[in-house]
Coordinates of C-alpha atoms in Angstrom, one line a residue:
M2 CA -0.1 -0.1 0.0
R3 CA 1.2 3.5 -0.8
R4 CA 2.3 5.6 2.0
L5 CA 2.5 9.4 1.9
A6 CA 5.4 11.4 3.4
I7 CA 3.9 14.1 5.7
P8 CA 6.6 16.7 6.5
L9 CA 7.2 17.4 10.4
A10 CA 6.3 21.0 10.1
L11 CA 2.9 20.1 8.6
M12 CA 2.2 17.5 11.3
L13 CA 2.9 20.3 13.9
A14 CA 0.7 22.9 12.0
L15 CA -2.0 20.5 11.9
G16 CA -1.7 19.2 15.5
G17 CA 0.2 16.1 14.8
L18 CA -2.6 14.5 12.6
V19 CA -0.5 11.5 11.5
S20 CA 0.3 9.0 14.3
P21 CA 2.9 6.4 13.2
A22 CA 1.5 4.1 16.0
Q23 CA -1.8 4.2 14.2
A24 CA -0.5 3.5 10.7
D25 CA -0.6 -0.3 11.0
D26 CA -4.2 -0.4 12.2
K27 CA -6.6 -2.5 10.1
V28 CA -9.2 -0.4 8.4
T29 CA -12.1 -1.8 6.5
R30 CA -12.3 -0.8 3.0
T31 CA -16.0 0.2 2.2
A32 CA -18.0 0.3 -0.9
Q33 CA -19.0 3.9 -0.2
C34 CA -15.4 5.1 -0.3
Q35 CA -13.7 2.8 -2.9
G36 CA -14.4 3.0 -6.6
D37 CA -13.9 5.6 -9.4
W38 CA -15.5 8.6 -8.0
L39 CA -12.7 10.9 -7.1
P40 CA -11.0 13.5 -9.4
G41 CA -7.5 12.9 -10.5
T42 CA -6.4 16.3 -8.6
P43 CA -5.8 17.1 -5.8
T44 CA -4.3 14.1 -4.2
A45 CA -4.5 13.3 -0.4
D46 CA -1.1 14.6 0.0
D47 CA -2.0 17.8 -1.7
V48 CA -5.0 18.3 0.6
M49 CA -2.9 17.7 3.7
R50 CA -0.5 20.3 2.6
G51 CA -3.5 22.7 1.9
E52 CA -3.1 22.7 -1.9
L53 CA -6.3 22.5 -4.0
S54 CA -5.9 22.1 -7.8
L55 CA -9.3 22.1 -9.2
V56 CA -10.7 22.1 -12.8
G57 CA -7.2 22.5 -14.2
L58 CA -6.6 25.9 -12.5
P59 CA -3.5 26.7 -10.4
A60 CA -3.3 25.3 -6.9
Y61 CA -5.2 27.4 -4.3
K62 CA -3.7 27.7 -0.8
L63 CA -6.6 26.3 1.5
G64 CA -5.0 27.2 5.0
K65 CA -5.7 25.7 8.3
K66 CA -8.9 27.7 8.8
I67 CA -10.8 27.3 5.5
N68 CA -12.6 30.3 3.8
W69 CA -15.8 28.6 2.4
D70 CA -16.6 31.8 0.5
A71 CA -13.4 31.4 -1.5
S72 CA -13.6 32.0 -5.2
P73 CA -10.0 32.8 -6.3
Y74 CA -10.6 32.5 -10.0
R75 CA -14.2 33.7 -10.2
N76 CA -14.9 30.5 -12.1
R77 CA -18.4 28.8 -11.6
S78 CA -16.8 25.3 -12.1
W79 CA -14.1 25.8 -9.6
E80 CA -16.8 27.0 -6.9
F81 CA -19.0 24.0 -7.7
V82 CA -16.1 21.4 -7.4
F83 CA -14.8 23.2 -4.2
Q84 CA -18.1 22.9 -2.7
S85 CA -18.6 19.3 -3.7
L86 CA -15.9 18.2 -1.0
R87 CA -14.8 15.4 -3.2
W88 CA -11.3 16.7 -2.4
M89 CA -11.9 16.0 1.3
G90 CA -13.1 12.4 0.3
T91 CA -9.5 11.7 -0.9
L92 CA -8.4 11.8 2.7
V93 CA -10.9 9.2 3.9
V94 CA -9.9 7.0 1.0
E95 CA -6.3 7.3 1.7
Y96 CA -7.2 6.5 5.5
E97 CA -8.8 3.4 4.3
N98 CA -5.7 2.4 2.0
T99 CA -3.1 3.2 4.7
G100 CA -4.7 2.9 8.1
E101 CA -3.1 6.4 9.0
R102 CA -5.4 8.1 11.3
G103 CA -4.3 11.6 10.6
Y104 CA -6.1 11.5 7.2
L105 CA -9.3 10.6 8.7
D106 CA -9.0 13.4 11.4
R107 CA -8.2 16.2 9.0
A108 CA -11.3 14.8 6.8
E109 CA -13.6 15.0 9.9
E110 CA -12.3 18.5 10.7
I111 CA -13.0 19.7 7.2
A112 CA -16.4 18.3 6.9
K113 CA -17.5 19.5 10.5
D114 CA -16.3 23.0 9.5
W115 CA -18.2 22.9 6.3
V116 CA -21.3 21.9 8.0
A117 CA -21.1 24.6 10.6
N118 CA -20.5 27.4 8.1
N119 CA -23.0 26.4 5.3
K120 CA -26.2 25.7 6.7
Y121 CA -29.0 25.5 4.4
G122 CA -30.9 28.7 4.0
A123 CA -28.8 30.5 6.3
R124 CA -27.7 34.2 5.9
G125 CA -24.2 34.3 4.5
T126 CA -24.5 30.7 2.8
Q127 CA -23.7 31.1 -0.8
P128 CA -26.5 30.2 -3.0
Y129 CA -24.4 27.9 -5.3
V130 CA -23.5 25.7 -2.3
W131 CA -26.9 24.2 -2.4
K132 CA -27.4 23.8 -6.1
D133 CA -28.5 20.4 -7.3
H134 CA -25.0 19.4 -8.6
P135 CA -22.9 20.3 -5.7
V136 CA -25.5 18.7 -3.4
S137 CA -25.3 15.3 -5.2
L138 CA -21.7 15.2 -5.7
R139 CA -21.0 16.2 -2.0
T140 CA -23.1 13.3 -1.0
Q141 CA -20.4 10.7 -1.8
P142 CA -17.7 12.1 0.3
L143 CA -20.0 12.6 3.2
L144 CA -21.3 9.1 3.0
C145 CA -17.7 7.9 2.8
L146 CA -16.8 9.7 5.8
S147 CA -19.9 8.5 7.6
M148 CA -18.4 4.9 7.4
H149 CA -15.8 5.9 9.9
V150 CA -17.4 8.9 11.8
K151 CA -20.6 8.2 13.8
E152 CA -21.5 11.8 14.7
G153 CA -24.9 13.4 14.8
W154 CA -24.0 16.6 12.8
L155 CA -22.9 14.4 10.0
K156 CA -26.1 12.3 9.9
D157 CA -28.1 15.3 10.2
S158 CA -26.4 16.9 7.2
L159 CA -26.8 13.8 5.1
A160 CA -30.5 14.0 6.0
M161 CA -30.8 17.6 4.7
H162 CA -29.1 16.4 1.5
A163 CA -31.5 13.6 1.0
K164 CA -34.4 16.0 1.6
L165 CA -33.3 18.2 -1.2
L166 CA -32.2 15.4 -3.4
S167 CA -35.9 13.8 -3.0
D168 CA -37.6 17.0 -3.8
S169 CA -39.2 16.6 -7.1
R170 CA -39.0 20.4 -7.8
L171 CA -35.2 20.4 -7.9
Y172 CA -34.9 17.2 -9.8
K173 CA -33.0 17.4 -13.2
K174 CA -34.8 14.8 -15.1
G175 CA -33.2 13.4 -18.4
H176 CA -29.8 15.0 -17.6
N177 CA -26.5 13.9 -16.0
H178 CA -27.3 16.1 -13.1
G179 CA -30.4 13.9 -12.6
I180 CA -28.2 10.8 -12.6
D181 CA -26.1 12.0 -9.9
Q182 CA -28.9 13.2 -7.8
D183 CA -30.4 9.5 -7.9
I184 CA -26.9 7.9 -7.1
A185 CA -26.8 10.2 -4.0
L186 CA -30.2 9.6 -2.9
M187 CA -29.7 5.7 -3.3
G188 CA -26.6 5.9 -1.2
I189 CA -28.2 7.8 1.7
G190 CA -31.2 5.7 1.5
C191 CA -29.1 2.4 1.6
R192 CA -26.8 3.8 4.3
Y193 CA -29.6 4.8 6.7
G194 CA -32.2 2.0 5.9
R195 CA -34.6 4.4 4.1
K196 CA -36.3 2.2 1.6
D197 CA -38.6 5.0 0.5
W198 CA -35.4 7.1 -0.7
A199 CA -33.9 4.2 -2.3
D200 CA -37.0 3.3 -4.3
L201 CA -37.6 6.7 -5.4
A202 CA -34.0 7.0 -6.6
S203 CA -34.3 3.8 -8.5
R204 CA -37.6 4.8 -10.3
R205 CA -36.3 8.1 -11.2
L206 CA -33.0 6.9 -12.5
T207 CA -34.7 4.4 -14.8
G208 CA -36.8 7.1 -16.2
T209 CA -34.0 9.5 -16.6
V210 CA -31.6 7.0 -18.4
A211 CA -34.6 6.2 -20.8
I212 CA -34.6 10.0 -21.8
D213 CA -30.8 10.7 -21.6
V214 CA -29.6 7.8 -23.6
D215 CA -31.8 6.7 -26.6
A216 CA -32.3 3.1 -27.9
Q217 CA -29.3 3.6 -30.3
G218 CA -27.1 4.4 -27.2
A219 CA -26.7 8.0 -28.2
L220 CA -26.5 10.5 -25.4
M221 CA -29.2 13.2 -25.8
E222 CA -27.3 16.2 -24.0
Q223 CA -25.7 17.3 -27.4
A224 CA -22.0 17.1 -26.3
P225 CA -20.5 13.5 -27.0
R226 CA -17.8 14.0 -24.3
Y227 CA -20.5 13.8 -21.7
A228 CA -21.3 10.3 -22.7
V229 CA -18.0 9.3 -21.2
Y230 CA -19.2 10.9 -17.9
V231 CA -22.6 9.5 -17.9
Y232 CA -21.2 5.9 -18.7
S233 CA -18.9 6.0 -15.8
R234 CA -21.7 7.4 -13.4
L235 CA -24.1 4.7 -14.6
Q236 CA -21.6 2.1 -13.9
F237 CA -21.2 3.4 -10.3
A238 CA -25.0 3.7 -10.0
M239 CA -25.2 0.0 -10.8
T240 CA -22.5 -0.8 -8.3
V241 CA -24.4 1.3 -5.6
M242 CA -27.7 -0.6 -6.4
K243 CA -25.8 -4.0 -6.1
S244 CA -24.2 -3.2 -2.8
C245 CA -27.6 -2.2 -1.7
D246 CA -29.0 -5.7 -2.6
R247 CA -31.2 -4.1 -5.4
K248 CA -31.9 -5.4 -8.8
V249 CA -30.4 -3.3 -11.8
P250 CA -33.3 -2.4 -14.0
G251 CA -32.9 -3.7 -17.4
T252 CA -33.1 -0.3 -19.1
I253 CA -30.3 1.0 -17.1
A254 CA -28.1 -1.9 -17.7
S255 CA -28.8 -2.2 -21.6
R256 CA -28.4 1.6 -22.3
T257 CA -25.3 1.7 -20.4
E258 CA -24.0 -0.9 -22.5
A259 CA -25.2 0.8 -25.7
L260 CA -23.4 3.9 -24.8
K261 CA -20.0 2.2 -25.7
D262 CA -20.8 2.0 -29.4
F263 CA -21.8 5.8 -29.3
I264 CA -18.6 6.7 -27.6
A265 CA -16.6 4.7 -29.9
H266 CA -18.1 6.1 -33.1
A267 CA -17.6 9.7 -31.6
T268 CA -13.9 9.1 -31.0
M269 CA -11.7 10.2 -33.7
P270 CA -8.8 8.2 -35.2
N271 CA -6.3 10.0 -33.0
G272 CA -8.0 8.9 -29.8
Y273 CA -9.8 12.0 -29.0
M274 CA -13.5 12.5 -29.1
A275 CA -15.0 15.0 -31.7
P276 CA -15.3 18.2 -29.9
L277 CA -19.0 19.1 -30.3
G278 CA -21.1 21.0 -28.1
D279 CA -19.6 21.6 -24.7
G280 CA -16.8 19.2 -25.7
S281 CA -13.0 19.9 -25.5
A282 CA -10.7 18.6 -28.0
E283 CA -8.6 17.0 -25.2
T284 CA -11.2 14.5 -24.0
E285 CA -9.7 11.0 -24.3
P286 CA -12.2 8.2 -23.3
K287 CA -9.6 5.9 -21.8
M288 CA -12.2 3.2 -21.6
E289 CA -12.7 -0.1 -23.4
T290 CA -15.6 0.3 -26.1
G291 CA -14.9 -2.5 -28.4
T292 CA -15.0 -2.1 -32.1
P293 CA -18.5 -1.4 -33.7
K294 CA -19.5 -3.3 -36.7
Q295 CA -20.1 -0.2 -39.0
E296 CA -17.5 2.4 -40.1
V297 CA -20.5 4.9 -40.6
K298 CA -23.3 5.5 -38.2
A299 CA -26.3 7.9 -38.3
Y300 CA -27.8 8.4 -35.0
R301 CA -31.5 9.9 -34.6
A302 CA -30.2 12.0 -31.8
G303 CA -28.6 14.2 -34.5
Y304 CA -25.1 12.9 -35.5
V305 CA -23.4 11.3 -38.2
F306 CA -20.2 9.8 -37.5
G307 CA -18.0 8.3 -40.3
R308 CA -14.4 6.9 -41.0
T309 CA -12.3 5.0 -43.6
A310 CA -11.4 2.2 -41.2
W311 CA -11.2 1.4 -37.5
G312 CA -7.7 1.2 -35.7
K313 CA -5.9 3.3 -38.3
P314 CA -4.7 6.7 -37.0
D315 CA -4.5 8.0 -40.6
S316 CA -8.1 7.1 -41.2
A317 CA -10.3 9.9 -42.5
Y318 CA -13.1 10.8 -40.1
Y319 CA -16.0 13.3 -40.1
S320 CA -19.0 14.4 -38.1
I321 CA -22.3 16.0 -39.2
R322 CA -24.9 17.6 -36.9
F323 CA -28.6 17.7 -37.0
G324 CA -31.6 16.8 -34.8
P325 CA -33.5 18.1 -32.1
G326 CA -32.9 22.0 -31.2
L327 CA -30.4 23.1 -28.8
K328 CA -30.5 22.0 -25.2
F329 CA -28.3 21.2 -22.1
H330 CA -24.8 21.1 -23.5
G331 CA -25.5 21.7 -27.3
H332 CA -24.4 24.5 -29.5
E333 CA -26.2 26.0 -32.6
D334 CA -24.2 23.8 -34.8
H335 CA -26.9 22.3 -37.0
L336 CA -25.7 21.2 -40.6
G337 CA -22.2 21.6 -39.2
V338 CA -19.4 19.4 -40.3
T339 CA -15.9 18.6 -39.0
Y340 CA -13.4 16.7 -40.9
Y341 CA -10.0 14.7 -40.0
A342 CA -7.8 13.2 -42.7
Q343 CA -4.3 11.8 -43.2
G344 CA -3.7 11.9 -39.5
R345 CA -4.8 15.4 -38.7
D346 CA -7.6 17.9 -38.1
I347 CA -8.8 19.7 -41.3
L348 CA -12.1 21.4 -40.4
V349 CA -12.9 21.9 -36.7
D350 CA -15.5 23.4 -34.5
G351 CA -15.1 26.7 -32.5
G352 CA -14.9 24.5 -29.5
F353 CA -15.8 24.7 -25.8
H354 CA -14.2 27.5 -23.6
S355 CA -15.8 27.2 -20.2
Y356 CA -19.4 27.6 -18.5
E357 CA -18.6 31.1 -17.6
K358 CA -21.3 33.8 -18.6
S359 CA -19.1 35.5 -21.0
S360 CA -19.7 36.9 -24.4
Y361 CA -17.0 34.6 -25.8
R362 CA -18.7 31.8 -24.2
Y363 CA -22.0 32.7 -25.9
W364 CA -20.2 33.3 -29.2
T365 CA -18.8 29.7 -29.1
M366 CA -22.2 28.4 -29.1
S367 CA -23.6 30.5 -31.9
P368 CA -23.7 29.4 -35.7
E369 CA -20.6 31.7 -36.4
A370 CA -18.5 29.3 -34.5
H371 CA -19.3 26.4 -36.6
N372 CA -18.9 25.3 -40.1
V373 CA -22.4 26.0 -41.2
P374 CA -24.4 27.7 -44.1
T375 CA -26.3 30.9 -43.2
V376 CA -29.2 32.5 -45.2
V377 CA -28.2 36.0 -46.3
G378 CA -30.8 38.8 -45.0
A379 CA -32.5 36.3 -43.0
R380 CA -32.7 36.2 -39.3
F381 CA -31.5 33.2 -37.2
R382 CA -34.1 31.4 -35.2
P383 CA -32.4 29.8 -32.2
R384 CA -33.3 26.2 -30.8
T385 CA -34.6 25.0 -34.4
S386 CA -34.5 21.4 -35.0
S387 CA -33.1 19.8 -38.5
K388 CA -33.6 16.7 -40.3
L389 CA -31.4 14.2 -42.1
T390 CA -33.6 13.6 -45.2
E391 CA -31.4 11.3 -47.4
S392 CA -28.5 9.0 -47.1
K393 CA -26.3 7.1 -49.4
Y394 CA -23.9 4.5 -48.1
G395 CA -20.8 3.0 -49.8
S396 CA -17.8 1.4 -48.7
D397 CA -15.6 4.2 -50.2
R398 CA -18.1 6.9 -50.4
Q399 CA -21.0 8.4 -48.4
S400 CA -23.6 11.1 -48.9
F401 CA -26.0 12.8 -46.8
R402 CA -28.7 15.6 -47.1
L403 CA -30.0 17.6 -44.3
T404 CA -32.4 20.5 -44.1
D405 CA -34.2 22.9 -41.4
Q406 CA -35.9 26.3 -41.3
A407 CA -33.5 27.8 -38.9
Y408 CA -33.7 30.9 -41.0
G409 CA -37.4 30.9 -41.8
V410 CA -36.9 29.3 -45.3
S411 CA -35.6 25.8 -46.1
R412 CA -31.9 25.6 -45.6
T413 CA -30.5 22.5 -47.2
R414 CA -26.9 21.0 -47.0
S415 CA -25.7 17.9 -48.8
V416 CA -22.3 16.3 -47.7
L417 CA -20.2 13.7 -49.8
V418 CA -17.0 12.1 -48.2
N419 CA -14.9 10.1 -50.4
H420 CA -12.3 7.8 -48.8
G421 CA -9.1 6.5 -50.3
E422 CA -8.5 9.6 -52.3
D423 CA -9.7 11.9 -49.6
V424 CA -12.3 14.4 -50.5
M425 CA -15.1 16.3 -48.7
A426 CA -17.6 18.2 -50.8
V427 CA -20.5 20.2 -49.4
L428 CA -23.4 21.7 -51.3
D429 CA -25.5 24.5 -49.6
T430 CA -28.7 26.0 -50.9
A431 CA -31.8 27.9 -49.6
S432 CA -35.4 28.0 -50.9
G433 CA -37.2 31.2 -52.2
G434 CA -34.4 32.5 -54.2
K435 CA -32.3 33.3 -51.1
K436 CA -28.6 33.5 -51.1
V437 CA -26.3 31.4 -48.8
R438 CA -23.0 32.1 -47.3
N439 CA -20.8 29.5 -45.3
V440 CA -17.6 29.6 -43.0
W441 CA -14.9 26.9 -42.9
R442 CA -12.8 26.9 -39.7
F443 CA -9.5 25.1 -40.2
D444 CA -7.2 23.9 -37.6
P445 CA -5.0 26.5 -36.2
S446 CA -1.8 24.7 -37.6
L447 CA -2.9 25.3 -41.1
K448 CA -1.9 28.9 -42.5
V449 CA -3.1 30.4 -45.6
V450 CA -0.6 30.7 -48.5
S451 CA -2.8 31.5 -51.4
N452 CA -6.2 32.9 -52.0
G453 CA -7.8 33.8 -55.4
G454 CA -10.1 32.7 -58.1
G455 CA -12.3 30.6 -55.8
K456 CA -9.4 28.7 -54.4
V457 CA -7.8 28.8 -51.0
V458 CA -4.6 26.9 -50.1
L459 CA -3.5 26.4 -46.6
E460 CA -0.3 24.6 -45.3
D461 CA 1.6 23.3 -42.3
G462 CA 5.0 22.6 -43.4
K463 CA 4.8 20.2 -46.4
F464 CA 1.1 19.3 -45.7
K465 CA -1.3 21.3 -47.6
V466 CA -5.2 21.6 -47.8
T467 CA -7.0 23.1 -50.8
L468 CA -10.5 24.7 -50.6
L469 CA -12.6 25.4 -53.9
Q470 CA -16.0 26.7 -54.4
F471 CA -18.3 26.5 -57.4
S472 CA -22.0 27.0 -57.9
A473 CA -24.4 24.1 -58.5
S474 CA -24.1 24.8 -62.2
C475 CA -20.3 24.4 -61.9
D476 CA -19.4 28.1 -62.1
R477 CA -16.4 29.0 -60.2
V478 CA -17.3 31.2 -57.2
G479 CA -14.5 33.7 -56.2
G480 CA -14.3 36.4 -53.6
Q481 CA -13.4 34.4 -50.5
K482 CA -12.2 36.2 -47.4
V483 CA -10.0 34.8 -44.6
E484 CA -10.3 35.9 -41.1
R485 CA -7.8 35.0 -38.4
G486 CA -8.8 36.5 -35.0
G487 CA -11.1 39.4 -35.5
R488 CA -14.8 38.5 -35.2
L489 CA -14.7 34.9 -36.5
G490 CA -11.2 33.7 -36.5
W491 CA -11.1 31.8 -33.1
V492 CA -11.0 28.4 -31.8
S493 CA -10.9 27.1 -28.0
P494 CA -9.4 23.5 -28.4
T495 CA -9.2 23.1 -24.7
Y496 CA -10.8 24.4 -21.3
L497 CA -10.2 28.1 -21.1
S498 CA -8.1 28.5 -24.1
K499 CA -8.6 30.7 -27.0
K500 CA -6.6 30.7 -30.2
P501 CA -6.5 32.4 -33.4
T502 CA -7.2 30.5 -36.6
N503 CA -8.0 30.8 -40.1
V504 CA -11.7 30.9 -41.3
V505 CA -12.6 31.2 -44.8
V506 CA -15.9 33.2 -45.4
S507 CA -17.6 32.5 -48.8
P508 CA -19.3 35.2 -50.8
A509 CA -23.0 35.3 -50.9
A510 CA -24.4 32.9 -53.7
E511 CA -27.6 31.3 -54.7
S512 CA -25.7 27.8 -54.3
L513 CA -22.3 27.0 -53.0
L514 CA -20.5 23.8 -53.8
T515 CA -17.5 23.6 -51.6
V516 CA -14.7 21.0 -52.3
I517 CA -12.0 20.3 -49.6
V518 CA -9.1 18.3 -50.7
P519 CA -6.5 17.3 -47.9
G520 CA -2.8 16.7 -48.7
A521 CA -2.8 18.5 -52.2
E522 CA -1.8 22.1 -53.2
S523 CA -2.8 21.8 -56.8
P524 CA -5.3 18.9 -57.1
K525 CA -6.7 18.6 -60.6
V526 CA -10.4 19.7 -60.1
S527 CA -13.0 20.2 -62.7
C528 CA -16.8 20.7 -62.6
S529 CA -18.9 20.5 -65.9
G530 CA -22.0 18.9 -67.0
G531 CA -23.3 18.3 -63.4
K532 CA -20.1 16.1 -62.4
V533 CA -17.1 17.0 -60.5
T534 CA -13.8 15.4 -60.8
V535 CA -10.9 15.7 -58.3
D536 CA -7.9 13.9 -59.2
G537 CA -9.6 11.4 -61.2
V538 CA -12.3 10.7 -58.6
S539 CA -15.9 11.7 -60.1
F540 CA -19.1 12.3 -58.2
P541 CA -22.4 14.2 -59.1
A542 CA -22.4 18.0 -58.5
D543 CA -25.6 17.6 -56.4
L544 CA -23.5 14.9 -54.4
F545 CA -26.2 12.2 -55.0

């Protein structure tokens, strides 16, 4: 078992919390404390030193006397994780793993101080302390602590948590927060023999899973990275049920299993998930999903994911968005595409910056931050649904047609992806004689080297990408503008990051046929007689 070295100065400062004589005591490991529910940081050693690293931000000096109103970075996520007390839970887990009493003593001291200073409804208690997610996440470390600390203040606090968790007015049905609420209520119910709480949690969880994960296994929260979180939480929920001698409902078991295929399809050949919605480009599932049977999958929840082949890092990969209107962790990215080819990102989304209420956060959610068509002179209507109306599958080529009325008229996009000789082609039109315009956001590593005559070439070293634009009748469309920075030329590949990148903005036209050719500076491209040919590969100009 791992032992943590605690400096003598720290032992004195904390009142000699670690007693070597107690280090060899046998401590029972409990189901409430063990398991994959703790974040990677901070470690128990960090907490004992009074250093908290939360949500990737620099370590905060906690101090012996804790300021529970602390918000050193004015970051909502930091505040929520701080108030979840999961960092306190690391100490109890370390106590179970090492037998060193000092960890448990410090954990009890922290929790008791938190309870005394954060009474529900009391003047001075920050309102976010008792929001649904901090309440549900805080339950786990408090339950863990209760396995070793039999004090009335702790039991009373857990009872208050259960009261809020069981309140239907506060329940987040069909959402990962609801899943966490049910796990927490189930845990308290099992811990203290409250069958009514455990029954309620089981019923609600079954209903929430049926809404949040559809029959195809797609997560309905409109950000694929959350599928990894939901999968891990449902695994934990089933563990809690089994430890409580309860049968796992079939809906929960089957849809948890189905999530694995969705996660696999939403993971690019480089091992990172497609950063759609509130999804960072650094999300790496790090779980065994198996290999799905199909290379291409269309999900009714609003996704098409496709690739050349499984298990090949240089495989082409693409995503297309459609489906229900924006909710939860979604963005206004309908009809948007991303494209990965020859081992690298080509077309990327604007990304996910943070949950902070800033103008930039809301911009990353807007159509401007995605590779979508807009209707010139028409007003965008938020939360509009879109449909996948036609699909054509082949082993070396796929085509899709999507449409919506997000601008009050029919906006239609057709997408063709050719494999082997990598090409993506996209045709945009609008009804009623309206003109369309589109934007193409390239990976930040790609720099523009030429722009003229309807042709834009970008490069990164020897690697080049060419964009060409035509009308549906094959006339070349020129006048593209490139923004880097400014209003459009940004991307947030990771949390709290903001990088300038090149965005190609088309002119307005009655139709726009965009051809993306990765790996070539001067591809031989022709468009005539309703047929497009790219380096010997031909396809219809309407892409079907």
